[in-house]
PDB file of C-alpha atoms and ligand atoms in Angstrom:
ATOM      1  CA  MET A1313       0.150  -0.019  -0.019  1.00 78.00           C
ATOM      2  CA  LYS A1314       1.235   3.479  -1.020  1.00 85.00           C
ATOM      3  CA  LEU A1315       1.470   6.220   1.669  1.00 84.00           C
ATOM      4  CA  THR A1316      -0.451   8.539  -0.633  1.00 82.00           C
ATOM      5  CA  GLN A1317      -3.500   6.351   0.224  1.00 87.00           C
ATOM      6  CA  ILE A1318      -3.368   7.133   3.453  1.00 88.00           C
ATOM      7  CA  THR A1319      -2.563  10.591   2.917  1.00 81.00           C
ATOM      8  CA  GLU A1320      -5.079  11.659   0.358  1.00 84.00           C
ATOM      9  CA  THR A1321      -8.116  10.425   2.386  1.00 89.00           C
ATOM     10  CA  PRO A1322     -10.242  12.817   3.411  1.00 89.00           C
ATOM     11  CA  VAL A1323     -10.196  12.063   7.550  1.00 89.00           C
ATOM     12  CA  TRP A1324      -6.151  12.186   7.303  1.00 83.00           C
ATOM     13  CA  LYS A1325      -6.664  15.914   5.628  1.00 81.00           C
ATOM     14  CA  SER A1326      -9.175  17.097   7.951  1.00 84.00           C
ATOM     15  CA  ILE A1327      -6.512  16.119  10.641  1.00 79.00           C
ATOM     16  CA  PHE A1328      -3.277  17.133   8.944  1.00 75.00           C
ATOM     17  CA  ARG A1329      -4.864  20.286   7.724  1.00 74.00           C
ATOM     18  CA  HIS A1330      -2.443  22.848   5.447  1.00 71.00           C
ATOM     19  CA  LYS A1331      -3.967  24.999   2.527  1.00 72.00           C
ATOM     20  CA  PHE A1332      -0.923  25.439   0.530  1.00 72.00           C
ATOM     21  CA  GLU A1333       0.295  23.654  -2.855  1.00 78.00           C
ATOM     22  CA  ASP A1334       2.507  19.811  -2.017  1.00 78.00           C
ATOM     23  CA  THR A1335       5.788  21.088  -2.628  1.00 86.00           C
ATOM     24  CA  PRO A1336       8.658  19.957   0.143  1.00 86.00           C
ATOM     25  CA  ARG A1337       8.843  23.158   1.636  1.00 86.00           C
ATOM     26  CA  ASN A1338       5.089  23.148   2.427  1.00 83.00           C
ATOM     27  CA  ARG A1339       4.892  19.841   3.608  1.00 80.00           C
ATOM     28  CA  SER A1340       7.578  20.890   6.215  1.00 82.00           C
ATOM     29  CA  LEU A1341       5.420  23.489   7.170  1.00 82.00           C
ATOM     30  CA  ALA A1342       2.273  21.188   7.561  1.00 77.00           C
ATOM     31  CA  VAL A1343       4.676  19.643  10.089  1.00 80.00           C
ATOM     32  CA  THR A1344       5.909  22.722  12.004  1.00 79.00           C
ATOM     33  CA  SER A1345       2.011  24.112  12.178  1.00 77.00           C
ATOM     34  CA  ASN A1346       0.738  20.858  13.722  1.00 78.00           C
ATOM     35  CA  VAL A1347       1.009  19.932  17.320  1.00 75.00           C
ATOM     36  CA  PHE A1348       1.300  16.343  17.703  1.00 76.00           C
ATOM     37  CA  LEU A1349       3.761  16.456  15.034  1.00 77.00           C
ATOM     38  CA  HIS A1350       5.809  19.065  16.383  1.00 77.00           C
ATOM     39  CA  LEU A1351       5.563  19.226  20.320  1.00 73.00           C
ATOM     40  CA  HIS A1352       9.584  19.881  20.015  1.00 76.00           C
ATOM     41  CA  PRO A1353      10.480  23.120  18.739  1.00 77.00           C
ATOM     42  CA  ILE A1354      12.514  23.793  15.359  1.00 75.00           C
ATOM     43  CA  LYS A1355      15.775  24.308  16.462  1.00 79.00           C
ATOM     44  CA  VAL A1356      17.524  24.657  19.850  1.00 83.00           C
ATOM     45  CA  ASP A1357      20.278  26.518  21.346  1.00 82.00           C
ATOM     46  CA  ARG A1358      23.229  24.615  22.078  1.00 84.00           C
ATOM     47  CA  ASP A1359      23.748  26.225  25.246  1.00 81.00           C
ATOM     48  CA  ALA A1360      19.782  26.664  26.300  1.00 80.00           C
ATOM     49  CA  ILE A1361      20.016  22.689  26.616  1.00 82.00           C
ATOM     50  CA  LYS A1362      22.972  22.825  28.872  1.00 89.00           C
ATOM     51  CA  PHE A1363      22.034  20.913  32.173  1.00 92.00           C
ATOM     52  CA  ARG A1364      23.956  23.094  34.744  1.00 91.00           C
ATOM     53  CA  PHE A1365      21.821  26.038  32.636  1.00 91.00           C
ATOM     54  CA  THR A1366      18.555  24.775  34.160  1.00 94.00           C
ATOM     55  CA  PHE A1367      19.429  21.297  36.009  1.00 95.00           C
ATOM     56  CA  CYS A1368      16.203  19.998  34.708  1.00 96.00           C
ATOM     57  CA  LEU A1369      14.274  21.592  37.545  1.00 97.00           C
ATOM     58  CA  GLY A1370      11.209  22.580  35.745  1.00 97.00           C
ATOM     59  CA  GLY A1371      11.075  18.849  33.847  1.00 97.00           C
ATOM     60  CA  LEU A1372      11.773  17.268  37.158  1.00 98.00           C
ATOM     61  CA  SER A1373       8.772  19.306  38.713  1.00 98.00           C
ATOM     62  CA  LEU A1374       6.592  18.240  35.747  1.00 98.00           C
ATOM     63  CA  PHE A1375       7.465  14.534  36.476  1.00 98.00           C
ATOM     64  CA  MET A1376       6.774  14.796  40.194  1.00 98.00           C
ATOM     65  CA  PHE A1377       3.333  16.070  38.883  1.00 98.00           C
ATOM     66  CA  ILE A1378       2.875  12.943  36.660  1.00 98.00           C
ATOM     67  CA  VAL A1379       4.128  10.589  39.611  1.00 98.00           C
ATOM     68  CA  GLU A1380       1.475  12.407  41.683  1.00 98.00           C
ATOM     69  CA  THR A1381      -1.334  12.044  39.411  1.00 98.00           C
ATOM     70  CA  ILE A1382      -0.828   8.332  38.574  1.00 98.00           C
ATOM     71  CA  THR A1383      -0.461   7.466  42.184  1.00 98.00           C
ATOM     72  CA  GLY A1384      -3.235   9.612  43.288  1.00 98.00           C
ATOM     73  CA  VAL A1385      -5.849   8.616  40.747  1.00 98.00           C
ATOM     74  CA  LEU A1386      -4.815   4.915  42.400  1.00 98.00           C
ATOM     75  CA  LEU A1387      -5.386   6.174  45.991  1.00 98.00           C
ATOM     76  CA  MET A1388      -8.490   7.236  44.959  1.00 98.00           C
ATOM     77  CA  LEU A1389      -9.817   3.752  44.291  1.00 98.00           C
ATOM     78  CA  TYR A1390      -9.307   2.989  48.023  1.00 98.00           C
ATOM     79  CA  TYR A1391     -10.310   6.449  49.734  1.00 98.00           C
ATOM     80  CA  ARG A1392     -13.932   7.754  50.814  1.00 98.00           C
ATOM     81  CA  PRO A1393     -13.754  11.375  51.563  1.00 98.00           C
ATOM     82  CA  VAL A1394     -15.783  10.981  54.820  1.00 98.00           C
ATOM     83  CA  PRO A1395     -15.257  11.467  58.485  1.00 98.00           C
ATOM     84  CA  GLU A1396     -16.389   7.732  59.217  1.00 98.00           C
ATOM     85  CA  TYR A1397     -14.317   6.284  56.560  1.00 98.00           C
ATOM     86  CA  ALA A1398     -11.375   8.718  55.616  1.00 98.00           C
ATOM     87  CA  TYR A1399      -8.797   7.569  58.374  1.00 98.00           C
ATOM     88  CA  LEU A1400     -10.029   3.790  58.325  1.00 98.00           C
ATOM     89  CA  ASP A1401      -9.342   3.550  54.443  1.00 98.00           C
ATOM     90  CA  ILE A1402      -6.094   4.628  54.350  1.00 98.00           C
ATOM     91  CA  LYS A1403      -4.880   2.314  57.486  1.00 98.00           C
ATOM     92  CA  LEU A1404      -6.756  -0.509  55.650  1.00 98.00           C
ATOM     93  CA  LEU A1405      -4.962   0.788  52.414  1.00 98.00           C
ATOM     94  CA  GLU A1406      -1.597   0.466  54.200  1.00 97.00           C
ATOM     95  CA  HIS A1407      -2.216  -2.931  56.098  1.00 98.00           C
ATOM     96  CA  THR A1408      -4.512  -4.710  53.489  1.00 98.00           C
ATOM     97  CA  VAL A1409      -3.739  -3.513  50.243  1.00 97.00           C
ATOM     98  CA  LEU A1410      -0.848  -5.022  48.299  1.00 97.00           C
ATOM     99  CA  PHE A1411       2.240  -2.205  48.019  1.00 97.00           C
ATOM    100  CA  GLY A1412      -0.717   0.238  49.794  1.00 98.00           C
ATOM    101  CA  MET A1413       1.934   1.295  52.155  1.00 98.00           C
ATOM    102  CA  PHE A1414       4.248   1.591  48.974  1.00 98.00           C
ATOM    103  CA  LEU A1415       1.658   3.996  47.153  1.00 98.00           C
ATOM    104  CA  ARG A1416       0.608   6.145  49.752  1.00 98.00           C
ATOM    105  CA  ASN A1417       4.570   7.125  50.761  1.00 98.00           C
ATOM    106  CA  MET A1418       5.365   7.399  46.904  1.00 98.00           C
ATOM    107  CA  HIS A1419       2.391  10.009  46.722  1.00 98.00           C
ATOM    108  CA  ARG A1420       3.721  11.718  49.815  1.00 98.00           C
ATOM    109  CA  TRP A1421       7.194  11.875  49.145  1.00 98.00           C
ATOM    110  CA  ALA A1422       6.716  12.804  45.541  1.00 98.00           C
ATOM    111  CA  ALA A1423       4.591  15.985  46.555  1.00 98.00           C
ATOM    112  CA  HIS A1424       7.279  16.738  49.283  1.00 98.00           C
ATOM    113  CA  ALA A1425       9.970  16.617  45.996  1.00 98.00           C
ATOM    114  CA  MET A1426       7.941  18.894  43.954  1.00 98.00           C
ATOM    115  CA  VAL A1427       6.913  21.234  46.472  1.00 98.00           C
ATOM    116  CA  ILE A1428      11.044  21.525  46.660  1.00 98.00           C
ATOM    117  CA  LEU A1429      11.548  21.378  42.970  1.00 98.00           C
ATOM    118  CA  VAL A1430       9.036  23.831  42.101  1.00 98.00           C
ATOM    119  CA  MET A1431      10.703  26.636  44.304  1.00 98.00           C
ATOM    120  CA  LEU A1432      14.457  25.383  43.108  1.00 98.00           C
ATOM    121  CA  HIS A1433      12.965  25.852  39.658  1.00 98.00           C
ATOM    122  CA  MET A1434      11.671  29.358  40.314  1.00 98.00           C
ATOM    123  CA  LEU A1435      15.414  30.180  42.232  1.00 98.00           C
ATOM    124  CA  ARG A1436      17.050  28.765  39.170  1.00 97.00           C
ATOM    125  CA  VAL A1437      14.715  31.315  36.950  1.00 97.00           C
ATOM    126  CA  PHE A1438      15.604  34.359  39.102  1.00 97.00           C
ATOM    127  CA  LEU A1439      19.140  33.778  39.262  1.00 96.00           C
ATOM    128  CA  THR A1440      19.429  33.439  35.281  1.00 94.00           C
ATOM    129  CA  GLY A1441      17.132  36.793  34.749  1.00 95.00           C
ATOM    130  CA  SER A1442      14.805  34.468  32.756  1.00 95.00           C
ATOM    131  CA  TYR A1443      12.029  36.296  34.756  1.00 96.00           C
ATOM    132  CA  LYS A1444      12.913  39.374  32.070  1.00 95.00           C
ATOM    133  CA  PRO A1445      11.347  40.715  29.091  1.00 93.00           C
ATOM    134  CA  PRO A1446       9.622  38.257  27.098  1.00 94.00           C
ATOM    135  CA  ARG A1447       9.240  36.052  29.736  1.00 96.00           C
ATOM    136  CA  GLU A1448       7.329  38.090  32.288  1.00 96.00           C
ATOM    137  CA  PHE A1449       4.035  36.776  31.602  1.00 97.00           C
ATOM    138  CA  ASN A1450       5.474  33.403  32.346  1.00 97.00           C
ATOM    139  CA  TRP A1451       6.920  34.432  35.253  1.00 98.00           C
ATOM    140  CA  VAL A1452       3.233  35.163  36.378  1.00 97.00           C
ATOM    141  CA  VAL A1453       2.079  31.606  34.909  1.00 98.00           C
ATOM    142  CA  GLY A1454       4.749  30.313  37.062  1.00 98.00           C
ATOM    143  CA  VAL A1455       3.903  31.928  40.384  1.00 98.00           C
ATOM    144  CA  MET A1456       0.334  31.006  39.709  1.00 98.00           C
ATOM    145  CA  LEU A1457       1.909  27.291  39.702  1.00 98.00           C
ATOM    146  CA  LEU A1458       3.566  27.383  42.723  1.00 98.00           C
ATOM    147  CA  VAL A1459       0.395  28.620  44.421  1.00 98.00           C
ATOM    148  CA  ILE A1460      -1.718  25.834  43.254  1.00 98.00           C
ATOM    149  CA  THR A1461       1.196  23.516  43.835  1.00 98.00           C
ATOM    150  CA  LEU A1462       1.003  24.773  47.126  1.00 98.00           C
ATOM    151  CA  LEU A1463      -2.726  24.494  48.074  1.00 98.00           C
ATOM    152  CA  LEU A1464      -2.587  21.129  46.437  1.00 98.00           C
ATOM    153  CA  SER A1465      -0.126  20.319  49.056  1.00 98.00           C
ATOM    154  CA  PHE A1466      -2.220  22.242  51.783  1.00 97.00           C
ATOM    155  CA  THR A1467      -5.483  20.436  50.827  1.00 98.00           C
ATOM    156  CA  GLY A1468      -3.750  17.175  50.348  1.00 98.00           C
ATOM    157  CA  TYR A1469      -2.778  17.377  54.424  1.00 97.00           C
ATOM    158  CA  LEU A1470      -6.139  16.982  55.591  1.00 97.00           C
ATOM    159  CA  LEU A1471      -7.176  13.999  53.807  1.00 98.00           C
ATOM    160  CA  PRO A1472      -5.789  11.131  55.989  1.00 98.00           C
ATOM    161  CA  TRP A1473      -8.298  12.903  58.870  1.00 98.00           C
ATOM    162  CA  ASP A1474      -5.334  11.882  61.393  1.00 97.00           C
ATOM    163  CA  GLN A1475      -4.849  14.268  64.163  1.00 98.00           C
ATOM    164  CA  ILE A1476      -2.004  16.064  62.691  1.00 97.00           C
ATOM    165  CA  ALA A1477      -4.434  16.611  59.313  1.00 97.00           C
ATOM    166  CA  PHE A1478      -6.941  18.288  61.243  1.00 97.00           C
ATOM    167  CA  TRP A1479      -5.068  20.182  63.254  1.00 97.00           C
ATOM    168  CA  ALA A1480      -2.890  21.610  60.713  1.00 97.00           C
ATOM    169  CA  ILE A1481      -6.105  22.691  58.655  1.00 97.00           C
ATOM    170  CA  THR A1482      -7.518  24.375  61.899  1.00 97.00           C
ATOM    171  CA  VAL A1483      -4.849  26.286  61.986  1.00 97.00           C
ATOM    172  CA  GLY A1484      -4.784  26.819  58.523  1.00 96.00           C
ATOM    173  CA  SER A1485      -8.303  27.765  58.124  1.00 96.00           C
ATOM    174  CA  LYS A1486      -7.698  30.438  61.418  1.00 96.00           C
ATOM    175  CA  MET A1487      -5.589  32.302  59.398  1.00 96.00           C
ATOM    176  CA  ALA A1488      -7.611  32.282  56.552  1.00 96.00           C
ATOM    177  CA  ALA A1489     -10.570  34.005  59.263  1.00 97.00           C
ATOM    178  CA  ALA A1490      -7.656  36.718  59.516  1.00 97.00           C
ATOM    179  CA  THR A1491      -8.163  37.735  56.087  1.00 96.00           C
ATOM    180  CA  PRO A1492      -8.419  41.448  55.918  1.00 97.00           C
ATOM    181  CA  PHE A1493     -11.898  42.632  54.901  1.00 97.00           C
ATOM    182  CA  LEU A1494     -13.060  39.303  54.334  1.00 96.00           C
ATOM    183  CA  GLY A1495     -12.395  37.426  57.197  1.00 96.00           C
ATOM    184  CA  VAL A1496     -14.445  37.397  60.801  1.00 95.00           C
ATOM    185  CA  ASP A1497     -11.086  37.873  62.677  1.00 96.00           C
ATOM    186  CA  GLY A1498      -9.221  40.476  60.113  1.00 96.00           C
ATOM    187  CA  PRO A1499      -9.029  43.944  60.124  1.00 96.00           C
ATOM    188  CA  PHE A1500     -11.847  45.986  58.639  1.00 96.00           C
ATOM    189  CA  HIS A1501     -14.170  43.094  58.570  1.00 95.00           C
ATOM    190  CA  GLU A1502     -17.471  44.970  59.743  1.00 94.00           C
ATOM    191  CA  PHE A1503     -16.701  47.313  56.220  1.00 93.00           C
ATOM    192  CA  PHE A1504     -18.461  44.349  54.543  1.00 94.00           C
ATOM    193  CA  HIS A1505     -20.505  43.115  56.933  1.00 95.00           C
ATOM    194  CA  ILE A1506     -18.607  40.068  57.576  1.00 96.00           C
ATOM    195  CA  THR A1507     -19.860  37.046  60.150  1.00 94.00           C
ATOM    196  CA  ASP A1508     -18.323  33.431  60.678  1.00 92.00           C
ATOM    197  CA  MET A1509     -21.065  32.151  58.542  1.00 94.00           C
ATOM    198  CA  ASN A1510     -19.711  34.447  55.645  1.00 95.00           C
ATOM    199  CA  ASP A1511     -16.551  34.566  55.724  1.00 96.00           C
ATOM    200  CA  MET A1512     -13.281  33.294  53.801  1.00 97.00           C
ATOM    201  CA  LYS A1513     -13.024  30.771  56.498  1.00 97.00           C
ATOM    202  CA  TYR A1514     -16.371  29.475  55.505  1.00 97.00           C
ATOM    203  CA  LEU A1515     -15.540  29.227  52.063  1.00 97.00           C
ATOM    204  CA  LEU A1516     -12.572  27.034  52.853  1.00 96.00           C
ATOM    205  CA  LEU A1517     -14.356  24.541  54.935  1.00 97.00           C
ATOM    206  CA  GLY A1518     -18.091  24.741  54.277  1.00 97.00           C
ATOM    207  CA  ASP A1519     -19.019  25.077  57.612  1.00 95.00           C
ATOM    208  CA  SER A1520     -17.499  27.480  60.645  1.00 92.00           C
ATOM    209  CA  ASP A1521     -15.151  24.137  61.784  1.00 94.00           C
ATOM    210  CA  VAL A1522     -13.418  21.483  60.169  1.00 97.00           C
ATOM    211  CA  GLY A1523     -15.665  18.705  60.007  1.00 97.00           C
ATOM    212  CA  GLY A1524     -17.279  16.611  56.864  1.00 98.00           C
ATOM    213  CA  ASN A1525     -17.874  19.612  54.801  1.00 98.00           C
ATOM    214  CA  ALA A1526     -14.378  20.683  55.060  1.00 98.00           C
ATOM    215  CA  LEU A1527     -13.128  17.062  54.216  1.00 98.00           C
ATOM    216  CA  LEU A1528     -15.634  17.084  51.034  1.00 98.00           C
ATOM    217  CA  ARG A1529     -14.327  20.330  50.182  1.00 98.00           C
ATOM    218  CA  PHE A1530     -10.810  19.915  50.273  1.00 98.00           C
ATOM    219  CA  TYR A1531     -11.295  16.279  48.212  1.00 98.00           C
ATOM    220  CA  VAL A1532     -12.555  17.703  45.134  1.00 98.00           C
ATOM    221  CA  LEU A1533     -10.097  20.809  45.454  1.00 98.00           C
ATOM    222  CA  HIS A1534      -7.370  18.339  45.766  1.00 98.00           C
ATOM    223  CA  CYS A1535      -8.408  15.920  43.216  1.00 98.00           C
ATOM    224  CA  VAL A1536     -10.666  17.328  40.663  1.00 98.00           C
ATOM    225  CA  ILE A1537     -10.175  21.324  40.607  1.00 98.00           C
ATOM    226  CA  LEU A1538      -6.517  21.829  41.828  1.00 98.00           C
ATOM    227  CA  PRO A1539      -5.251  19.242  39.174  1.00 98.00           C
ATOM    228  CA  LEU A1540      -7.157  20.487  36.388  1.00 98.00           C
ATOM    229  CA  ALA A1541      -5.995  23.952  36.669  1.00 98.00           C
ATOM    230  CA  SER A1542      -2.442  22.971  36.981  1.00 98.00           C
ATOM    231  CA  VAL A1543      -2.700  20.854  33.825  1.00 98.00           C
ATOM    232  CA  LEU A1544      -4.087  23.864  31.940  1.00 97.00           C
ATOM    233  CA  LEU A1545      -1.722  26.094  33.477  1.00 98.00           C
ATOM    234  CA  ILE A1546       1.201  23.949  32.602  1.00 97.00           C
ATOM    235  CA  PHE A1547       0.265  23.970  29.064  1.00 95.00           C
ATOM    236  CA  VAL A1548       0.075  27.978  28.957  1.00 95.00           C
ATOM    237  CA  HIS A1549       3.523  27.674  30.710  1.00 97.00           C
ATOM    238  CA  PHE A1550       5.204  25.385  27.986  1.00 94.00           C
ATOM    239  CA  TRP A1551       2.990  27.159  24.889  1.00 91.00           C
ATOM    240  CA  ARG A1552       4.722  30.406  26.470  1.00 93.00           C
ATOM    241  CA  ILE A1553       8.199  29.251  26.455  1.00 93.00           C
ATOM    242  CA  ARG A1554       8.024  28.433  22.588  1.00 87.00           C
ATOM    243  CA  LYS A1555       6.550  31.596  21.984  1.00 88.00           C
ATOM    244  CA  ASP A1556       9.243  33.246  23.799  1.00 91.00           C
ATOM    245  CA  GLY A1557      11.907  32.020  21.836  1.00 88.00           C
ATOM    246  CA  GLY A1558      12.848  28.926  23.326  1.00 89.00           C
ATOM    247  CA  ILE A1559      14.529  28.814  27.155  1.00 91.00           C
ATOM    248  CA  SER A1560      16.626  31.661  27.415  1.00 91.00           C
ATOM    249  CA  ARG A1561      20.349  31.476  26.925  1.00 82.00           C
ATOM    250  CA  PRO A1562      23.418  31.823  29.297  1.00 71.00           C
ATOM    251  CA  LEU A1563      25.041  34.883  29.489  1.00 61.00           C
TER     252      LEU A1563
HETATM  253  C1  LIG B2724       4.259  22.968  38.284  1.00 96.67           C
HETATM  254  C2  LIG B2724       5.095  23.913  38.411  1.00 96.67           C
HETATM  255  C3  LIG B2724       5.929  23.990  37.138  1.00 96.67           C
HETATM  256  C4  LIG B2724       6.485  23.835  36.192  1.00 96.67           C
HETATM  257  C5  LIG B2724       5.804  22.040  36.031  1.00 96.67           C
HETATM  258  C6  LIG B2724       7.252  24.585  35.272  1.00 96.67           C
HETATM  259  C7  LIG B2724       8.069  23.601  34.044  1.00 96.67           C
HETATM  260  C8  LIG B2724       9.244  24.288  33.305  1.00 96.67           C
HETATM  261  C9  LIG B2724      10.048  23.977  32.280  1.00 96.67           C
HETATM  262  C10 LIG B2724       9.834  22.347  31.824  1.00 96.67           C
HETATM  263  C11 LIG B2724      10.614  24.809  32.198  1.00 96.67           C
HETATM  264  C12 LIG B2724      11.660  24.846  30.876  1.00 96.67           C
HETATM  265  C13 LIG B2724      12.971  24.920  31.554  1.00 96.67           C
HETATM  266  C14 LIG B2724      13.490  24.094  33.027  1.00 96.67           C
HETATM  267  O1  LIG B2724      13.485  23.058  33.053  1.00 96.67           O
HETATM  268  O2  LIG B2724      13.686  24.891  33.613  1.00 96.67           O
HETATM  269  C15 LIG B2724      10.264  26.221  32.757  1.00 96.67           C
HETATM  270  C16 LIG B2724      10.782  27.087  32.390  1.00 96.67           C
HETATM  271  C17 LIG B2724      10.411  28.338  33.204  1.00 96.67           C
HETATM  272  N1  LIG B2724       9.569  28.432  34.101  1.00 96.67           N
HETATM  273 FE1  LIG B2724       8.361  26.871  35.102  1.00 96.67          FE
HETATM  274  N2  LIG B2724       7.322  25.417  35.760  1.00 96.67           N
HETATM  275  C18 LIG B2724       6.995  25.440  37.164  1.00 96.67           C
HETATM  276  C19 LIG B2724       6.799  26.899  37.955  1.00 96.67           C
HETATM  277  C20 LIG B2724       7.191  27.770  37.784  1.00 96.67           C
HETATM  278  C21 LIG B2724       7.600  29.224  38.767  1.00 96.67           C
HETATM  279  C22 LIG B2724       7.061  28.907  39.956  1.00 96.67           C
HETATM  280  C23 LIG B2724       7.939  30.203  38.009  1.00 96.67           C
HETATM  281  C24 LIG B2724       8.219  31.280  38.843  1.00 96.67           C
HETATM  282  C25 LIG B2724       7.679  31.929  39.254  1.00 96.67           C
HETATM  283  C26 LIG B2724       7.964  29.537  36.801  1.00 96.67           C
HETATM  284  C27 LIG B2724       8.993  30.269  35.936  1.00 96.67           C
HETATM  285  C28 LIG B2724       8.937  30.054  34.628  1.00 96.67           C
HETATM  286  C29 LIG B2724      10.026  30.631  33.707  1.00 96.67           C
HETATM  287  C30 LIG B2724      10.089  32.456  33.581  1.00 96.67           C
HETATM  288  C31 LIG B2724      10.571  29.690  32.467  1.00 96.67           C
HETATM  289  C32 LIG B2724      11.482  30.571  31.088  1.00 96.67           C
HETATM  290  C33 LIG B2724      12.974  29.866  32.021  1.00 96.67           C
HETATM  291  C34 LIG B2724      14.048  30.367  30.859  1.00 96.67           C
HETATM  292  O3  LIG B2724      13.425  30.771  29.797  1.00 96.67           O
HETATM  293  O4  LIG B2724      14.820  29.960  31.083  1.00 96.67           O
HETATM  294  N3  LIG B2724       7.738  28.207  36.295  1.00 96.67           N
HETATM  295  N4  LIG B2724       9.067  25.558  33.747  1.00 96.67           N
END
């Protein structure tokens, strides 16, 4: 079978679409304008891919995110986000499921590693001046990714529903109550008639104290909302690197 028998079909043409005549130059254009055929940039500066310039810290952050996604989905098979079962499910996972303890520890250690790696990556970007024009917007996207990484860590902390989780989130949510204007214990809260039933802490916990509502809210944030937001921003982050002319060069 000839290759043209495939490339001339309407299905192929609807995916790999280009409206130019079929010359060698235009064939390469069809490749470079297609996201699947062209995940890698056309040219890469030799200095920019030196290991000692990036230490691969961004790539390692991404790797940890992937490890978290895979182990997290597996953990979801054994965990129910209700006060009656949450703690018990973690204990059952550790002691009755094959490789359960390994799975849980992998998720926990990769989470710690991700927080550290993202911070080191940010430090590298700062020290090499890579936040300067034209990369300012990508720095801002990066800051959002840092905040989301920390929020993933914070929301995941409550899920084992043990003593340390319960009291850590009690302290954390009291900090939310101290938000200026929007927290019941914060300065100027009278400005918007804020009470303990409509402040930042209530928004975070779904209640005025840590309980079943908070557990469910943190679970949905941890397993759905924050990971989806991360994936979206990671795509924007990588797309921006390409649009900003690739990774910045060493001076
Ligand atoms: C989930 C978190 C993050 C992931 C997965 C990620 C991933 C990456 C990757 C793979 C690169 C390519 C170069 C490299 O590996 O160092 C990169 C570059 C970059 N990142 Fe991140 N990043 C994250 C967070 C951040 C943060 C927190 C900042 C700063 C606030 C940031 C700012 C930048 C900038 C400005 C560049 C371009 C650097 C250059 O051109 O040299 N990123 N990121």
